[in-house]
PDB file of N, CA and C in Angstrom:
ATOM      1  N   MET A   1      25.503  -3.170  88.065  1.00 59.00           N
ATOM      2  CA  MET A   1      26.314  -4.016  88.241  1.00 59.00           C
ATOM      3  C   MET A   1      25.711  -5.333  87.360  1.00 59.00           C
ATOM      4  N   ILE A   2      24.224  -5.611  88.066  1.00 64.00           N
ATOM      5  CA  ILE A   2      23.232  -6.630  86.710  1.00 64.00           C
ATOM      6  C   ILE A   2      23.595  -6.408  85.358  1.00 64.00           C
ATOM      7  N   SER A   3      23.605  -5.105  85.038  1.00 67.00           N
ATOM      8  CA  SER A   3      23.326  -5.295  83.748  1.00 67.00           C
ATOM      9  C   SER A   3      24.634  -5.560  83.038  1.00 67.00           C
ATOM     10  N   PHE A   4      26.115  -5.029  83.726  1.00 66.00           N
ATOM     11  CA  PHE A   4      27.258  -5.618  83.555  1.00 66.00           C
ATOM     12  C   PHE A   4      27.344  -7.161  83.213  1.00 66.00           C
ATOM     13  N   LEU A   5      26.481  -8.102  84.482  1.00 66.00           N
ATOM     14  CA  LEU A   5      26.912  -9.189  84.110  1.00 66.00           C
ATOM     15  C   LEU A   5      25.987 -10.164  83.056  1.00 66.00           C
ATOM     16  N   THR A   6      24.465  -9.085  82.696  1.00 64.00           N
ATOM     17  CA  THR A   6      24.088  -9.871  81.353  1.00 64.00           C
ATOM     18  C   THR A   6      24.135  -9.701  79.884  1.00 64.00           C
ATOM     19  N   ASP A   7      25.456  -8.308  79.826  1.00 64.00           N
ATOM     20  CA  ASP A   7      26.254  -8.207  79.245  1.00 64.00           C
ATOM     21  C   ASP A   7      27.216  -9.025  78.656  1.00 64.00           C
ATOM     22  N   LEU A   8      27.657  -9.345  79.977  1.00 64.00           N
ATOM     23  CA  LEU A   8      29.463 -10.539  79.731  1.00 64.00           C
ATOM     24  C   LEU A   8      28.728 -11.483  79.299  1.00 64.00           C
ATOM     25  N   VAL A   9      27.302 -12.219  79.540  1.00 68.00           N
ATOM     26  CA  VAL A   9      26.882 -13.431  79.454  1.00 68.00           C
ATOM     27  C   VAL A   9      26.286 -13.237  77.978  1.00 68.00           C
ATOM     28  N   GLY A  10      25.746 -12.554  77.566  1.00 70.00           N
ATOM     29  CA  GLY A  10      25.393 -12.232  76.272  1.00 70.00           C
ATOM     30  C   GLY A  10      26.317 -12.118  75.231  1.00 70.00           C
ATOM     31  N   GLY A  11      27.262 -11.838  75.469  1.00 82.00           N
ATOM     32  CA  GLY A  11      28.579 -11.590  74.606  1.00 82.00           C
ATOM     33  C   GLY A  11      28.536 -10.390  74.363  1.00 82.00           C
ATOM     34  N   TRP A  12      28.402  -9.392  74.711  1.00 86.00           N
ATOM     35  CA  TRP A  12      28.358  -7.746  74.255  1.00 86.00           C
ATOM     36  C   TRP A  12      30.327  -7.146  74.455  1.00 86.00           C
ATOM     37  N   ARG A  13      31.091  -7.038  73.464  1.00 87.00           N
ATOM     38  CA  ARG A  13      32.147  -6.320  73.927  1.00 87.00           C
ATOM     39  C   ARG A  13      31.956  -5.062  73.071  1.00 87.00           C
ATOM     40  N   GLU A  14      32.861  -4.469  73.676  1.00 87.00           N
ATOM     41  CA  GLU A  14      33.257  -2.539  73.326  1.00 87.00           C
ATOM     42  C   GLU A  14      34.310  -2.779  71.786  1.00 87.00           C
ATOM     43  N   THR A  15      33.643  -2.052  70.964  1.00 87.00           N
ATOM     44  CA  THR A  15      34.724  -1.810  69.633  1.00 87.00           C
ATOM     45  C   THR A  15      34.951  -0.667  70.210  1.00 87.00           C
ATOM     46  N   ARG A  16      34.513   0.331  70.683  1.00 86.00           N
ATOM     47  CA  ARG A  16      34.972   2.281  70.301  1.00 86.00           C
ATOM     48  C   ARG A  16      33.988   2.865  71.343  1.00 86.00           C
ATOM     49  N   THR A  17      34.684   3.569  71.758  1.00 86.00           N
ATOM     50  CA  THR A  17      33.714   4.831  72.987  1.00 86.00           C
ATOM     51  C   THR A  17      34.347   6.193  72.489  1.00 86.00           C
ATOM     52  N   PHE A  18      33.278   6.916  71.669  1.00 84.00           N
ATOM     53  CA  PHE A  18      33.584   8.107  70.608  1.00 84.00           C
ATOM     54  C   PHE A  18      32.297   9.079  71.600  1.00 84.00           C
ATOM     55  N   GLN A  19      32.323  10.314  72.047  1.00 84.00           N
ATOM     56  CA  GLN A  19      31.500  11.327  72.320  1.00 84.00           C
ATOM     57  C   GLN A  19      30.374  11.013  73.091  1.00 84.00           C
ATOM     58  N   GLY A  20      30.461   9.895  74.231  1.00 86.00           N
ATOM     59  CA  GLY A  20      29.780   9.623  75.020  1.00 86.00           C
ATOM     60  C   GLY A  20      29.044   8.101  75.006  1.00 86.00           C
ATOM     61  N   PHE A  21      29.441   7.818  73.679  1.00 89.00           N
ATOM     62  CA  PHE A  21      28.836   6.532  73.847  1.00 89.00           C
ATOM     63  C   PHE A  21      29.175   5.722  73.423  1.00 89.00           C
ATOM     64  N   SER A  22      28.920   4.185  74.078  1.00 89.00           N
ATOM     65  CA  SER A  22      29.539   2.996  73.400  1.00 89.00           C
ATOM     66  C   SER A  22      29.206   2.076  72.619  1.00 89.00           C
ATOM     67  N   TYR A  23      30.454   1.927  71.728  1.00 89.00           N
ATOM     68  CA  TYR A  23      29.839   0.739  70.526  1.00 89.00           C
ATOM     69  C   TYR A  23      29.899  -0.158  70.785  1.00 89.00           C
ATOM     70  N   GLN A  24      29.071  -1.122  70.781  1.00 91.00           N
ATOM     71  CA  GLN A  24      29.272  -2.560  71.201  1.00 91.00           C
ATOM     72  C   GLN A  24      28.542  -3.659  69.888  1.00 91.00           C
ATOM     73  N   VAL A  25      29.377  -4.772  70.121  1.00 90.00           N
ATOM     74  CA  VAL A  25      28.616  -5.620  69.234  1.00 90.00           C
ATOM     75  C   VAL A  25      28.897  -6.898  69.856  1.00 90.00           C
ATOM     76  N   ASN A  26      27.901  -7.997  69.934  1.00 88.00           N
ATOM     77  CA  ASN A  26      27.632  -9.371  70.043  1.00 88.00           C
ATOM     78  C   ASN A  26      28.425 -10.664  69.469  1.00 88.00           C
ATOM     79  N   ARG A  27      28.358 -11.535  70.066  1.00 86.00           N
ATOM     80  CA  ARG A  27      29.245 -12.765  69.038  1.00 86.00           C
ATOM     81  C   ARG A  27      27.876 -12.830  67.950  1.00 86.00           C
ATOM     82  N   SER A  28      27.072 -12.749  67.838  1.00 87.00           N
ATOM     83  CA  SER A  28      26.662 -13.307  66.760  1.00 87.00           C
ATOM     84  C   SER A  28      26.570 -11.994  65.607  1.00 87.00           C
ATOM     85  N   GLY A  29      27.304 -10.693  66.005  1.00 87.00           N
ATOM     86  CA  GLY A  29      27.012  -9.893  65.254  1.00 87.00           C
ATOM     87  C   GLY A  29      26.060  -8.087  65.125  1.00 87.00           C
ATOM     88  N   LYS A  30      25.102  -8.735  66.134  1.00 89.00           N
ATOM     89  CA  LYS A  30      24.650  -7.152  65.960  1.00 89.00           C
ATOM     90  C   LYS A  30      25.393  -6.070  66.973  1.00 89.00           C
ATOM     91  N   ARG A  31      24.845  -5.089  66.536  1.00 90.00           N
ATOM     92  CA  ARG A  31      25.156  -3.884  66.951  1.00 90.00           C
ATOM     93  C   ARG A  31      24.169  -3.045  67.941  1.00 90.00           C
ATOM     94  N   ARG A  32      24.966  -2.377  68.740  1.00 89.00           N
ATOM     95  CA  ARG A  32      24.133  -1.148  69.598  1.00 89.00           C
ATOM     96  C   ARG A  32      25.113  -0.440  69.641  1.00 89.00           C
ATOM     97  N   VAL A  33      24.281   0.335  70.112  1.00 89.00           N
ATOM     98  CA  VAL A  33      24.863   1.731  71.217  1.00 89.00           C
ATOM     99  C   VAL A  33      24.232   1.956  72.114  1.00 89.00           C
ATOM    100  N   VAL A  34      25.392   2.041  73.279  1.00 88.00           N
ATOM    101  CA  VAL A  34      24.767   2.425  74.888  1.00 88.00           C
ATOM    102  C   VAL A  34      25.559   3.976  75.308  1.00 88.00           C
ATOM    103  N   PRO A  35      24.521   4.444  75.903  1.00 88.00           N
ATOM    104  CA  PRO A  35      25.309   5.929  76.434  1.00 88.00           C
ATOM    105  C   PRO A  35      26.361   5.729  77.593  1.00 88.00           C
ATOM    106  N   VAL A  36      27.481   6.353  77.718  1.00 87.00           N
ATOM    107  CA  VAL A  36      28.405   6.102  78.962  1.00 87.00           C
ATOM    108  C   VAL A  36      27.403   6.883  79.864  1.00 87.00           C
ATOM    109  N   GLU A  37      27.741   6.813  81.161  1.00 85.00           N
ATOM    110  CA  GLU A  37      26.882   6.760  82.127  1.00 85.00           C
ATOM    111  C   GLU A  37      27.746   8.172  82.919  1.00 85.00           C
ATOM    112  N   ASP A  38      27.416   9.276  83.157  1.00 82.00           N
ATOM    113  CA  ASP A  38      28.217  10.300  83.750  1.00 82.00           C
ATOM    114  C   ASP A  38      28.826  11.128  82.083  1.00 82.00           C
ATOM    115  N   TYR A  39      28.857  11.158  81.594  1.00 80.00           N
ATOM    116  CA  TYR A  39      29.761  11.557  80.321  1.00 80.00           C
ATOM    117  C   TYR A  39      28.870  12.859  80.344  1.00 80.00           C
ATOM    118  N   GLY A  40      30.362  14.456  80.153  1.00 77.00           N
ATOM    119  CA  GLY A  40      29.236  15.454  80.228  1.00 77.00           C
ATOM    120  C   GLY A  40      28.075  16.250  79.232  1.00 77.00           C
ATOM    121  N   ARG A  41      28.936  16.258  78.163  1.00 77.00           N
ATOM    122  CA  ARG A  41      28.139  16.566  76.958  1.00 77.00           C
ATOM    123  C   ARG A  41      28.248  15.392  75.200  1.00 77.00           C
ATOM    124  N   ARG A  42      27.273  14.921  75.496  1.00 80.00           N
ATOM    125  CA  ARG A  42      27.439  13.507  74.424  1.00 80.00           C
ATOM    126  C   ARG A  42      27.162  14.249  72.969  1.00 80.00           C
ATOM    127  N   GLY A  43      27.925  13.500  71.846  1.00 82.00           N
ATOM    128  CA  GLY A  43      27.728  13.759  70.644  1.00 82.00           C
ATOM    129  C   GLY A  43      26.475  13.253  70.277  1.00 82.00           C
ATOM    130  N   GLU A  44      26.545  13.010  68.752  1.00 82.00           N
ATOM    131  CA  GLU A  44      25.630  12.443  68.039  1.00 82.00           C
ATOM    132  C   GLU A  44      25.994  10.690  67.649  1.00 82.00           C
ATOM    133  N   ILE A  45      24.998  10.521  67.635  1.00 84.00           N
ATOM    134  CA  ILE A  45      25.237   9.094  67.632  1.00 84.00           C
ATOM    135  C   ILE A  45      25.498   8.589  66.207  1.00 84.00           C
ATOM    136  N   ASP A  46      26.189   7.648  65.911  1.00 82.00           N
ATOM    137  CA  ASP A  46      26.595   7.544  64.259  1.00 82.00           C
ATOM    138  C   ASP A  46      26.067   6.397  63.552  1.00 82.00           C
ATOM    139  N   MET A  47      25.075   6.566  63.480  1.00 84.00           N
ATOM    140  CA  MET A  47      23.708   5.461  62.977  1.00 84.00           C
ATOM    141  C   MET A  47      24.384   4.851  61.291  1.00 84.00           C
ATOM    142  N   GLN A  48      25.154   5.058  60.792  1.00 84.00           N
ATOM    143  CA  GLN A  48      25.952   4.167  60.197  1.00 84.00           C
ATOM    144  C   GLN A  48      26.315   3.075  60.264  1.00 84.00           C
ATOM    145  N   TRP A  49      27.420   3.196  61.469  1.00 82.00           N
ATOM    146  CA  TRP A  49      27.922   2.390  62.245  1.00 82.00           C
ATOM    147  C   TRP A  49      26.796   1.067  62.582  1.00 82.00           C
ATOM    148  N   VAL A  50      25.536   1.464  63.149  1.00 85.00           N
ATOM    149  CA  VAL A  50      24.386   0.850  63.648  1.00 85.00           C
ATOM    150  C   VAL A  50      24.213  -0.168  62.206  1.00 85.00           C
ATOM    151  N   ALA A  51      23.789   1.072  61.376  1.00 87.00           N
ATOM    152  CA  ALA A  51      23.541   0.047  59.812  1.00 87.00           C
ATOM    153  C   ALA A  51      24.375  -1.007  59.026  1.00 87.00           C
ATOM    154  N   THR A  52      25.510  -0.325  59.113  1.00 86.00           N
ATOM    155  CA  THR A  52      26.871  -0.896  58.212  1.00 86.00           C
ATOM    156  C   THR A  52      27.523  -1.295  58.721  1.00 86.00           C
ATOM    157  N   GLY A  53      28.136  -1.257  60.252  1.00 84.00           N
ATOM    158  CA  GLY A  53      29.038  -1.837  61.021  1.00 84.00           C
ATOM    159  C   GLY A  53      30.777  -0.603  60.633  1.00 84.00           C
ATOM    160  N   GLU A  54      30.408   0.373  59.614  1.00 84.00           N
ATOM    161  CA  GLU A  54      31.592   1.003  59.395  1.00 84.00           C
ATOM    162  C   GLU A  54      31.269   2.225  60.111  1.00 84.00           C
ATOM    163  N   PHE A  55      32.169   3.164  60.418  1.00 85.00           N
ATOM    164  CA  PHE A  55      31.945   3.980  61.155  1.00 85.00           C
ATOM    165  C   PHE A  55      32.157   5.868  60.142  1.00 85.00           C
ATOM    166  N   SER A  56      31.554   6.472  60.033  1.00 81.00           N
ATOM    167  CA  SER A  56      31.480   7.290  59.285  1.00 81.00           C
ATOM    168  C   SER A  56      32.742   7.988  58.901  1.00 81.00           C
ATOM    169  N   GLU A  57      33.959   8.291  60.134  1.00 81.00           N
ATOM    170  CA  GLU A  57      35.131   8.893  59.719  1.00 81.00           C
ATOM    171  C   GLU A  57      35.976   7.909  58.907  1.00 81.00           C
ATOM    172  N   GLU A  58      36.038   6.619  58.737  1.00 82.00           N
ATOM    173  CA  GLU A  58      36.921   6.007  58.129  1.00 82.00           C
ATOM    174  C   GLU A  58      36.835   5.725  56.890  1.00 82.00           C
ATOM    175  N   ARG A  59      35.799   6.462  55.715  1.00 80.00           N
ATOM    176  CA  ARG A  59      36.023   6.683  54.694  1.00 80.00           C
ATOM    177  C   ARG A  59      36.624   7.933  54.326  1.00 80.00           C
ATOM    178  N   MET A  60      36.167   9.038  55.549  1.00 80.00           N
ATOM    179  CA  MET A  60      37.397  10.675  55.030  1.00 80.00           C
ATOM    180  C   MET A  60      38.885  10.352  55.401  1.00 80.00           C
ATOM    181  N   HIS A  61      38.793   8.946  56.254  1.00 80.00           N
ATOM    182  CA  HIS A  61      40.507   9.002  56.517  1.00 80.00           C
ATOM    183  C   HIS A  61      40.674   8.422  55.467  1.00 80.00           C
ATOM    184  N   ARG A  62      40.437   6.975  54.730  1.00 84.00           N
ATOM    185  CA  ARG A  62      40.820   6.938  53.458  1.00 84.00           C
ATOM    186  C   ARG A  62      40.870   7.481  52.769  1.00 84.00           C
ATOM    187  N   LYS A  63      39.608   8.508  52.122  1.00 84.00           N
ATOM    188  CA  LYS A  63      40.155   9.710  51.251  1.00 84.00           C
ATOM    189  C   LYS A  63      41.298  10.584  51.439  1.00 84.00           C
ATOM    190  N   PHE A  64      41.197  10.884  52.182  1.00 82.00           N
ATOM    191  CA  PHE A  64      42.650  12.108  53.016  1.00 82.00           C
ATOM    192  C   PHE A  64      44.079  11.659  53.568  1.00 82.00           C
ATOM    193  N   ARG A  65      44.058   9.772  53.265  1.00 82.00           N
ATOM    194  CA  ARG A  65      45.273   9.343  54.309  1.00 82.00           C
ATOM    195  C   ARG A  65      46.541   9.934  53.781  1.00 82.00           C
ATOM    196  N   ASN A  66      46.618  10.422  52.374  1.00 80.00           N
ATOM    197  CA  ASN A  66      48.217  10.878  51.900  1.00 80.00           C
ATOM    198  C   ASN A  66      47.930  12.116  51.363  1.00 80.00           C
ATOM    199  N   HIS A  67      47.094  13.140  52.111  1.00 75.00           N
ATOM    200  CA  HIS A  67      46.969  14.280  51.745  1.00 75.00           C
ATOM    201  C   HIS A  67      48.199  15.061  52.898  1.00 75.00           C
ATOM    202  N   THR A  68      48.794  16.247  52.654  1.00 75.00           N
ATOM    203  CA  THR A  68      49.840  16.607  53.035  1.00 75.00           C
ATOM    204  C   THR A  68      49.313  18.287  52.756  1.00 75.00           C
ATOM    205  N   LEU A  69      50.032  18.893  54.063  1.00 72.00           N
ATOM    206  CA  LEU A  69      49.916  20.912  54.140  1.00 72.00           C
ATOM    207  C   LEU A  69      50.859  21.347  53.480  1.00 72.00           C
ATOM    208  N   VAL A  70      51.499  21.166  53.209  1.00 71.00           N
ATOM    209  CA  VAL A  70      52.485  21.323  52.128  1.00 71.00           C
ATOM    210  C   VAL A  70      52.232  22.105  51.707  1.00 71.00           C
ATOM    211  N   GLY A  71      52.911  23.417  51.249  1.00 66.00           N
ATOM    212  CA  GLY A  71      52.103  24.673  50.335  1.00 66.00           C
ATOM    213  C   GLY A  71      52.454  24.788  48.812  1.00 66.00           C
ATOM    214  N   ILE A  72      51.951  25.259  47.780  1.00 60.00           N
ATOM    215  CA  ILE A  72      52.580  25.364  46.947  1.00 60.00           C
ATOM    216  C   ILE A  72      53.086  26.754  46.600  1.00 60.00           C
ATOM    217  N   SER A  73      54.337  26.797  46.287  1.00 62.00           N
ATOM    218  CA  SER A  73      55.143  27.683  45.771  1.00 62.00           C
ATOM    219  C   SER A  73      54.041  29.202  44.819  1.00 62.00           C
ATOM    220  N   ARG A  74      54.561  30.515  45.223  1.00 60.00           N
ATOM    221  CA  ARG A  74      53.939  31.291  44.929  1.00 60.00           C
ATOM    222  C   ARG A  74      53.638  31.392  43.651  1.00 60.00           C
ATOM    223  N   ARG A  75      54.721  30.991  43.016  1.00 61.00           N
ATOM    224  CA  ARG A  75      54.883  31.233  41.426  1.00 61.00           C
ATOM    225  C   ARG A  75      54.022  30.089  40.624  1.00 61.00           C
ATOM    226  N   LYS A  76      53.874  28.571  41.138  1.00 58.00           N
ATOM    227  CA  LYS A  76      52.858  28.010  40.610  1.00 58.00           C
ATOM    228  C   LYS A  76      51.896  28.303  40.613  1.00 58.00           C
ATOM    229  N   MET A  77      51.503  28.812  42.035  1.00 54.00           N
ATOM    230  CA  MET A  77      50.036  29.251  41.998  1.00 54.00           C
ATOM    231  C   MET A  77      49.751  30.399  41.182  1.00 54.00           C
ATOM    232  N   GLN A  78      50.858  32.055  40.601  1.00 60.00           N
ATOM    233  CA  GLN A  78      50.107  32.834  40.202  1.00 60.00           C
ATOM    234  C   GLN A  78      49.848  32.003  38.522  1.00 60.00           C
ATOM    235  N   TYR A  79      50.767  31.029  38.345  1.00 59.00           N
ATOM    236  CA  TYR A  79      49.846  30.533  37.118  1.00 59.00           C
ATOM    237  C   TYR A  79      48.857  29.656  36.980  1.00 59.00           C
ATOM    238  N   ALA A  80      48.602  29.269  38.075  1.00 57.00           N
ATOM    239  CA  ALA A  80      47.581  28.353  38.057  1.00 57.00           C
ATOM    240  C   ALA A  80      46.297  29.522  38.011  1.00 57.00           C
ATOM    241  N   SER A  81      46.322  30.475  38.446  1.00 57.00           N
ATOM    242  CA  SER A  81      44.839  31.221  39.010  1.00 57.00           C
ATOM    243  C   SER A  81      44.762  32.237  37.462  1.00 57.00           C
ATOM    244  N   ALA A  82      46.344  32.363  36.325  1.00 54.00           N
ATOM    245  CA  ALA A  82      45.912  33.074  35.237  1.00 54.00           C
ATOM    246  C   ALA A  82      45.469  32.529  34.005  1.00 54.00           C
TER     247      ALA A  82
END
C-alpha cells in the first residue's frame, strides 16, 4: 500500500502490462519495469522499451500490417517454381 502511494506521488503511470511485468513511465519520461505480484510464469523483460521507449513487437506489427494469409493459386505457384 505504501509503495502504491509513493508511485502515485512520484507520478508513475502504467503504459502496458505484458507477461507478468508492468511497464511504467513517470512525468519526466523515465521508464521502469515492475514485476506483477502473484503472476504465475513470467516472460522476458522487453529491454528495448526501457532503452528506447518502443516495444519490440511494434516494429514487427508495422512490417506485417498488410499481410494476408490468402493463398496463391496452384498454377501461379507451379510457374514460380519452374
